[in-house]
Coordinates of C-alpha atoms in Angstrom, one line a residue:
Chain N
X1 CA 40.2 15.0 180.0
X2 CA 39.7 18.8 180.1
X3 CA 37.3 20.0 182.8
X4 CA 36.0 23.5 183.4
X5 CA 34.4 24.8 186.6
X6 CA 32.7 28.1 187.1
X7 CA 32.7 29.9 190.5
X8 CA 31.5 33.2 191.9
X9 CA 28.7 34.9 193.8
X10 CA 25.2 33.6 193.2
X11 CA 23.6 36.9 194.0
X12 CA 24.6 40.3 192.6
X13 CA 22.8 43.6 193.3
X14 CA 22.0 46.0 190.5
X15 CA 23.9 48.0 189.3
X16 CA 27.0 46.2 190.6
X17 CA 29.5 44.1 188.6
X18 CA 29.1 40.4 188.2
X19 CA 32.4 38.6 188.5
X20 CA 32.9 34.9 187.7
X21 CA 35.9 32.6 187.5
X22 CA 36.4 29.6 185.3
X23 CA 39.1 27.1 186.5
X24 CA 40.5 24.8 183.8
X25 CA 42.0 21.4 184.7
X26 CA 43.3 18.6 182.5
X27 CA 44.6 21.2 180.0
X28 CA 46.2 24.6 179.8
X29 CA 44.6 27.9 179.0
X30 CA 47.8 28.7 177.1
X31 CA 47.5 25.7 174.8
X32 CA 46.1 26.2 171.4
X33 CA 44.3 26.5 169.1
X34 CA 41.5 27.3 171.5
X35 CA 39.3 30.2 172.6
X36 CA 37.9 30.3 176.1
X37 CA 34.4 31.6 176.2
X38 CA 31.6 32.6 178.4
X39 CA 28.0 31.7 177.5
X40 CA 24.8 32.4 179.4
X41 CA 21.3 31.0 179.5
X42 CA 18.4 32.7 181.2
X43 CA 15.9 30.3 182.8
X44 CA 13.8 28.6 180.1
X45 CA 15.6 30.4 177.3
X46 CA 18.3 29.8 174.8
X47 CA 22.1 30.2 174.8
X48 CA 23.8 33.5 174.3
X49 CA 27.5 33.9 173.6
X50 CA 29.1 36.6 175.8
X51 CA 32.7 36.7 174.8
X52 CA 36.0 34.9 174.3
X53 CA 39.7 35.2 175.0
X54 CA 42.4 33.3 173.1
X55 CA 45.7 31.9 174.3
X56 CA 47.4 35.2 173.5
X57 CA 44.9 37.2 175.6
X58 CA 43.1 38.7 172.6
X59 CA 39.4 39.2 173.3
X60 CA 36.1 39.5 171.3
X61 CA 32.7 40.3 172.8
X62 CA 29.1 40.0 171.8
X63 CA 28.3 43.4 170.3
X64 CA 25.1 43.6 172.4
X65 CA 27.2 43.3 175.6
X66 CA 30.5 44.8 174.6
X67 CA 30.2 48.0 176.6
X68 CA 29.8 46.1 179.8
X69 CA 32.0 43.0 179.4
X70 CA 35.6 42.2 180.3
X71 CA 37.2 38.8 179.9
X72 CA 40.7 38.2 181.2
X73 CA 43.0 35.3 181.9
X74 CA 45.5 34.3 184.6
X75 CA 47.8 31.7 183.0
X76 CA 49.6 31.1 186.3
X77 CA 46.3 29.9 187.9
X78 CA 44.9 28.3 184.7
X79 CA 41.8 30.4 185.1
X80 CA 39.9 32.9 183.0
X81 CA 37.4 35.5 184.2
X82 CA 34.2 37.3 183.4
X83 CA 33.2 40.7 184.6
X84 CA 29.9 42.2 183.6
X85 CA 29.2 45.7 184.8
X86 CA 26.0 47.6 185.5
X87 CA 23.9 44.5 185.8
X88 CA 20.1 44.4 185.8
X89 CA 17.6 41.7 186.3
X90 CA 17.9 40.9 182.6
X91 CA 21.4 39.5 183.4
X92 CA 20.0 36.8 185.7
X93 CA 21.0 33.5 184.0
X94 CA 23.0 30.3 184.2
X95 CA 26.5 31.3 183.2
X96 CA 28.7 28.7 181.5
X97 CA 32.4 28.7 180.6
X98 CA 33.4 26.7 177.6
X99 CA 36.3 25.9 175.3
X100 CA 36.0 26.7 171.6
X101 CA 38.2 24.6 169.3
X102 CA 39.3 26.5 166.3
X103 CA 40.0 23.2 164.5
X104 CA 36.4 22.0 165.1
X105 CA 34.5 25.3 165.1
X106 CA 32.6 24.2 168.2
X107 CA 32.4 24.3 172.0
X108 CA 33.8 20.9 172.8
X109 CA 34.1 21.3 176.6
X110 CA 31.7 23.0 179.0
X111 CA 31.5 23.8 182.7
X112 CA 28.5 22.7 184.7
X113 CA 27.3 26.3 184.9
X114 CA 26.7 28.7 187.7
X115 CA 23.4 30.5 188.5
X116 CA 23.7 34.2 189.0
X117 CA 20.7 36.1 190.2
X118 CA 20.6 39.9 190.0
X119 CA 18.3 41.3 192.6
X120 CA 18.4 44.0 195.2
Chain E
X1 CA 15.2 36.7 169.6
X2 CA 17.9 34.2 168.6
X3 CA 20.0 34.7 165.4
X4 CA 19.3 31.2 164.2
X5 CA 15.7 29.9 163.8
X6 CA 14.8 26.5 165.2
X7 CA 11.3 24.9 165.7
X8 CA 10.4 25.2 169.3
X9 CA 9.5 21.5 169.6
X10 CA 9.3 18.2 167.8
X11 CA 8.5 14.6 168.7
X12 CA 8.8 11.1 167.6
X13 CA 8.1 7.5 168.8
X14 CA 10.9 5.2 169.8
X15 CA 12.7 3.8 166.7
X16 CA 11.5 6.6 164.4
X17 CA 13.6 9.4 163.0
X18 CA 13.2 13.1 163.5
X19 CA 14.9 16.1 161.8
X20 CA 15.5 19.5 163.4
X21 CA 16.1 22.5 161.2
X22 CA 18.3 25.5 161.9
X23 CA 17.9 28.5 159.6
X24 CA 20.4 31.3 159.4
X25 CA 21.8 33.6 156.8
X26 CA 24.7 33.7 154.4
X27 CA 26.7 35.5 157.1
X28 CA 26.6 32.5 159.4
X29 CA 25.1 29.0 158.5
X30 CA 25.4 29.6 154.7
X31 CA 28.8 31.2 154.9
X32 CA 30.8 28.7 156.9
X33 CA 31.0 25.0 157.5
X34 CA 31.2 25.5 161.2
X35 CA 27.7 24.5 162.3
X36 CA 27.5 22.5 165.5
X37 CA 24.7 20.9 167.5
X38 CA 24.4 20.6 171.2
X39 CA 22.2 18.3 173.4
X40 CA 21.1 19.6 176.7
X41 CA 19.2 17.5 179.3
X42 CA 17.4 19.3 182.1
X43 CA 19.8 20.7 184.7
X44 CA 22.9 19.7 182.6
X45 CA 25.4 21.5 180.6
X46 CA 25.1 21.3 176.8
X47 CA 27.0 18.4 175.1
X48 CA 28.5 18.7 171.7
X49 CA 26.8 16.2 169.3
X50 CA 27.8 17.4 165.8
X51 CA 30.5 19.8 164.6
X52 CA 31.6 21.1 161.2
X53 CA 28.1 20.3 159.9
X54 CA 28.5 16.6 159.7
X55 CA 31.2 15.4 162.1
X56 CA 30.5 13.4 165.3
X57 CA 32.8 13.6 168.3
X58 CA 34.0 10.4 169.7
X59 CA 31.3 8.7 171.8
X60 CA 28.3 10.2 170.0
X61 CA 26.1 7.5 168.5
X62 CA 25.9 7.3 164.7
X63 CA 22.2 7.7 165.1
X64 CA 22.9 11.4 165.2
X65 CA 23.8 13.0 161.8
X66 CA 24.0 16.5 160.5
X67 CA 23.7 18.2 157.1
X68 CA 23.4 21.6 155.5
X69 CA 21.8 23.1 152.4
X70 CA 22.2 26.8 151.8
X71 CA 21.4 28.8 154.9
X72 CA 19.7 25.8 156.7
X73 CA 21.4 23.1 158.7
X74 CA 19.7 20.0 160.0
X75 CA 20.2 17.5 162.7
X76 CA 18.6 14.0 162.2
X77 CA 18.2 11.6 165.1
X78 CA 17.5 8.1 163.8
X79 CA 16.2 5.1 165.8
X80 CA 14.9 7.4 168.6
X81 CA 15.6 6.3 172.1
X82 CA 14.1 7.5 175.3
X83 CA 17.4 9.1 176.3
X84 CA 17.4 11.3 173.2
X85 CA 14.6 13.4 174.8
X86 CA 16.3 16.7 175.4
X87 CA 16.7 20.2 174.2
X88 CA 18.9 20.7 171.1
X89 CA 20.6 23.8 170.1
X90 CA 22.4 24.7 166.8
X91 CA 25.2 27.2 166.5
X92 CA 27.2 28.6 163.7
X93 CA 30.4 30.5 163.4
X94 CA 29.6 34.0 162.1
X95 CA 32.9 35.7 161.4
X96 CA 35.6 37.2 163.6
X97 CA 33.5 40.0 165.0
X98 CA 30.1 38.3 165.8
X99 CA 32.0 35.0 166.3
X100 CA 29.2 32.6 167.1
X101 CA 25.4 32.6 167.1
X102 CA 22.9 30.2 168.6
X103 CA 19.5 28.9 167.7
X104 CA 16.6 29.2 170.2
X105 CA 16.6 25.5 170.9
X106 CA 14.2 22.7 170.0
X107 CA 12.7 20.4 172.6
X108 CA 12.6 16.8 171.4
X109 CA 10.0 14.6 173.0
X110 CA 10.2 10.9 172.6
X111 CA 6.6 9.7 172.8

């Protein structure tokens, strides 16, 4: 059973960089055909896809966030990462990591989410 | 504003059926058969309920079914049960650049 777990600071000051880690267990970030994604959800609002990285390290980002987002992977630790720069209060949200299966065209496994608050 | 349009709320009594719509465009819902639905209970992560428009993952009751017509996808929950009360989100693959878009979510209340 694949499990994902987000970790990182719960409070970030503007305009610093938000950094989160997703640790994958029960499966490998190098196994395919999957994409590893970050998704966020502001309180009381809907889901927003942030970006993805595939098993080869190729990335795609939400065009609305592209200039501030970097997603990377450490295969030796079976982890992938999110960096979001120049954060503002609008980036306050619950951040999820999730696995996208290319065979199913869906996010089949999700982490429990981690709340990040942007405040000075 | 979400890319896919869902009604904010819907409700039904136990045993009844409800249908939640998800309207997009020919660039997402209408262009691909990669529509999925997620159930989210308060304080919990989303759970995959339907993928590829009509497919159910193992363990999801067959009371949940999906369909699509043109640019609109739908999720039907039959034989409503109390535990079905949750928020439901649709999503669609939208091409290699945009990748995936979500709906704004629908709160299902079981009366």
